[in-house]
Short mmCIF file of C-alpha atoms in Angstrom, two decimals:
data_model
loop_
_atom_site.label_atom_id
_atom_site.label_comp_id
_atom_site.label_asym_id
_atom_site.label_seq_id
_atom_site.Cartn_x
_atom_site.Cartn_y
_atom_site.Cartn_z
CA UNK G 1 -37.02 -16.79 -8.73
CA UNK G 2 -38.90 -13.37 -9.22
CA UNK G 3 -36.23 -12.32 -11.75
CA UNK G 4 -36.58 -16.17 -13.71
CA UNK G 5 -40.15 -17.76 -13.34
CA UNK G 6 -42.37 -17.26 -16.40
CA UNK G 7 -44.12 -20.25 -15.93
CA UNK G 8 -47.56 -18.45 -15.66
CA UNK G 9 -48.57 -15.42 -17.10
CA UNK G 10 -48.69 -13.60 -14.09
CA UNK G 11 -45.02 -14.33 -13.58
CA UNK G 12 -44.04 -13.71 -16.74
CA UNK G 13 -45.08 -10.07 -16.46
CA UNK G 14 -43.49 -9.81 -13.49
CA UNK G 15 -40.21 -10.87 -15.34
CA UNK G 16 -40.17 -9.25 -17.92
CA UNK G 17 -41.16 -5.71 -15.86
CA UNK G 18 -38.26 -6.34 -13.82
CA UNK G 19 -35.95 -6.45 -16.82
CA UNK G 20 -37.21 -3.74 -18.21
CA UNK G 21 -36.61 -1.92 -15.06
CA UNK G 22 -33.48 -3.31 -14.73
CA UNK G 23 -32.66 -1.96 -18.16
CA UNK G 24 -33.95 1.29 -17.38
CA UNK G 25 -31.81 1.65 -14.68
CA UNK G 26 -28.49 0.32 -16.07
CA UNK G 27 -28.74 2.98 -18.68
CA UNK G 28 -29.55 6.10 -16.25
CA UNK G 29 -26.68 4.88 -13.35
CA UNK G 30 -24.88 4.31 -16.35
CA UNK G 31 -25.08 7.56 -17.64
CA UNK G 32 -24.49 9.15 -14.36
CA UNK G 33 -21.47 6.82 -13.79
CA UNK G 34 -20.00 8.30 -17.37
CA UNK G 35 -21.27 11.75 -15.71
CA UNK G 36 -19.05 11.10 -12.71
CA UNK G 37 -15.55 9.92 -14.52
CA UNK G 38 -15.47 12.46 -16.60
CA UNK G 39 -15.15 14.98 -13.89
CA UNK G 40 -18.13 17.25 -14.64
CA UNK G 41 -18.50 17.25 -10.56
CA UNK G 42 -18.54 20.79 -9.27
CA UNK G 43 -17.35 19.38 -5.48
CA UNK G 44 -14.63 19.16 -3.06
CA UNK G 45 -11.79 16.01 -3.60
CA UNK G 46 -13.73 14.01 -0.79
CA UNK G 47 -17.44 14.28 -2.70
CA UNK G 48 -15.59 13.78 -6.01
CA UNK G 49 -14.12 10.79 -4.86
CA UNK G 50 -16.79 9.48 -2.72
CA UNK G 51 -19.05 9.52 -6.00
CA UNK G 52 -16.74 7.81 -8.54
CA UNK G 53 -16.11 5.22 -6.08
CA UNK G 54 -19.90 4.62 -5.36
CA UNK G 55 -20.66 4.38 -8.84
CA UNK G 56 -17.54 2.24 -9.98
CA UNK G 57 -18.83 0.20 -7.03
CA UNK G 58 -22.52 -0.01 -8.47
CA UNK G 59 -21.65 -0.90 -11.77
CA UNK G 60 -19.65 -3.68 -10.53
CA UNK G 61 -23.07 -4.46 -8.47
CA UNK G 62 -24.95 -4.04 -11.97
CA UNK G 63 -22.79 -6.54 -13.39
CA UNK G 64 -23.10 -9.37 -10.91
CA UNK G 65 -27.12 -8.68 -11.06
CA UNK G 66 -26.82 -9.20 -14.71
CA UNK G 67 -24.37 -12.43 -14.31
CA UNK G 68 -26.87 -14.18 -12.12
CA UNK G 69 -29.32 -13.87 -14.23
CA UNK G 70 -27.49 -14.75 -17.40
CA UNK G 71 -26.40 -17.73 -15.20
CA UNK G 72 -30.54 -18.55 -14.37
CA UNK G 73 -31.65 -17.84 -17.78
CA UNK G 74 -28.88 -20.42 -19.11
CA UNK G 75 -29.97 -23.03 -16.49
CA UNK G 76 -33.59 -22.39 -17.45
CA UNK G 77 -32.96 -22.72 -21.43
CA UNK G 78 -31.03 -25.87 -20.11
CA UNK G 79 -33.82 -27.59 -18.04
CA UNK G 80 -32.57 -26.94 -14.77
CA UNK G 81 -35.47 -24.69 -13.53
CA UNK G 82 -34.92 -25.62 -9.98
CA UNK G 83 -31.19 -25.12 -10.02
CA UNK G 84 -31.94 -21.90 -11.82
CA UNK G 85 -33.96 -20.92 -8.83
CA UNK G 86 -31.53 -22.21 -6.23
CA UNK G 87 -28.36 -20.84 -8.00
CA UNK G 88 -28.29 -18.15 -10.05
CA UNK G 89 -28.55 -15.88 -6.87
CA UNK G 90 -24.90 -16.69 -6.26
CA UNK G 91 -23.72 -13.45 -6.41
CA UNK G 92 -26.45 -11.73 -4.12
CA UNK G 93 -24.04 -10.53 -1.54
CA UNK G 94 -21.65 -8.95 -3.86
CA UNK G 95 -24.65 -7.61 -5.60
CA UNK G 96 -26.06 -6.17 -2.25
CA UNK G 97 -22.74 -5.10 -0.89
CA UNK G 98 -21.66 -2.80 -3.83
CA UNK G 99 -25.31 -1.28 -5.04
CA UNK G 100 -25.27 0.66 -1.69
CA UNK G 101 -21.72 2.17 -2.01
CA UNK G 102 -22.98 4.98 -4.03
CA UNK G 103 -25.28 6.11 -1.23
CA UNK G 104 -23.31 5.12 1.79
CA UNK G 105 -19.80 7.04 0.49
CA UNK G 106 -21.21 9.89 -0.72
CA UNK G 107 -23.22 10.14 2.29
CA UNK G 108 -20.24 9.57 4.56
CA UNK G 109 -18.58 12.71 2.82
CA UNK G 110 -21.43 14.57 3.20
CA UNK G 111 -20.81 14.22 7.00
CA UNK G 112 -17.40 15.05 7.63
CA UNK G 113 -17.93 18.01 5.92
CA UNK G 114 -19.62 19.14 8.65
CA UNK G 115 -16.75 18.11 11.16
CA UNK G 116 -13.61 19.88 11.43
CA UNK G 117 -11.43 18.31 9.68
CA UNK G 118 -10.00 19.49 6.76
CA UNK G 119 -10.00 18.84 3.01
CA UNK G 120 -7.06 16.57 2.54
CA UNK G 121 -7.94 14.85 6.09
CA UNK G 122 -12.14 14.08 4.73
CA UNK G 123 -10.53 12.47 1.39
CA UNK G 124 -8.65 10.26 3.08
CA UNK G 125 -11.26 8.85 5.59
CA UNK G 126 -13.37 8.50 2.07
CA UNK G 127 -10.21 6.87 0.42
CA UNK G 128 -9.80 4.58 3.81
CA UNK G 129 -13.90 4.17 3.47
CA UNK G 130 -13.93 3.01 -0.51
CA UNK G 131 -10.79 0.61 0.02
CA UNK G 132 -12.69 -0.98 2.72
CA UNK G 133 -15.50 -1.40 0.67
CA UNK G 134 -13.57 -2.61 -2.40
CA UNK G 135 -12.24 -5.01 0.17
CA UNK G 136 -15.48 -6.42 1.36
CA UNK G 137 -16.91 -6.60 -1.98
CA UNK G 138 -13.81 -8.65 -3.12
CA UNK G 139 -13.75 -11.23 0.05
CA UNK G 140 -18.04 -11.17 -0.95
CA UNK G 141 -16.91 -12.04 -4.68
CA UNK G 142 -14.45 -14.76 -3.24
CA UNK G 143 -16.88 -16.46 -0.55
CA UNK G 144 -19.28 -16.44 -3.01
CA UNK G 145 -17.93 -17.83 -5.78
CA UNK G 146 -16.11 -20.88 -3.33
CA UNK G 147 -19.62 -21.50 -2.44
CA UNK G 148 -20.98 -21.61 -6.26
#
């Protein structure tokens, strides 16, 4: 409800600062996202990878955030202010699952470069790492929306 209730004024601040900030952020991950596809990445395969799949990953998280609270905002303007509150969130494990891709794959290639594995051997454990993830965030997508 934090994201939806401006039923006081109080709340409404709080609303409205989280869009902001929610704006805010969609426009610098976004930027960083375009930074990362383009290939301005001065890294080994297994870093360059393990960033454009976190950050295709957390747009696709910035998406769902912003279709749940379309979906709340279109319950509210309908009348529906406790179904709002009850189900706009219906993407929240989606949401969750892919934000943290872009620190949790970048992170893992971090590590193996510090094991002794080569190059082409790190980039597939990343590759292996952002399927899974893909994976999980598709069968989160799927649960969720037979729950919806």
């Amino acid at each position: 409800p934090s994201h939806l209730n401006n039923t006081t004024p109080l709340n409404a601040v709080i609303a409205f600062s989280l869009a902001a900030g929610g704006g805010v952020l969609i426009v610098v991950l976004g930027a960083l996202a375009v930074t990362a596809f383009r290939g301005r990445i001065d890294a080994v395969p297994s870093v360059r990878l393990a960033l454009r799949a976190g950050f295709a990953l957390l747009l696709a998280g910035l998406a769902s955030g912003a279709a749940m609270i379309a979906r709340g905002e279109i319950l509210i303007k309908q009348g529906h202010r406790a179904e709002a509150y009850s189900h706009a969130g219906f993407l929240k494990w989606p949401h969750a699952v892919t934000l943290h891709a872009v620190l949790v794959l970048p992170l893992l290639a971090w590590w193996l470069a510090r094991t002794p594995r080569t190059e082409a051997q790190r980039t597939r454990i990343v590759a292996i790492a952002a399927t899974t993830y893909v994976v999980a965030a598709l069968a989160a997508v799927a649960i969720s929306l037979a729950r919806a």
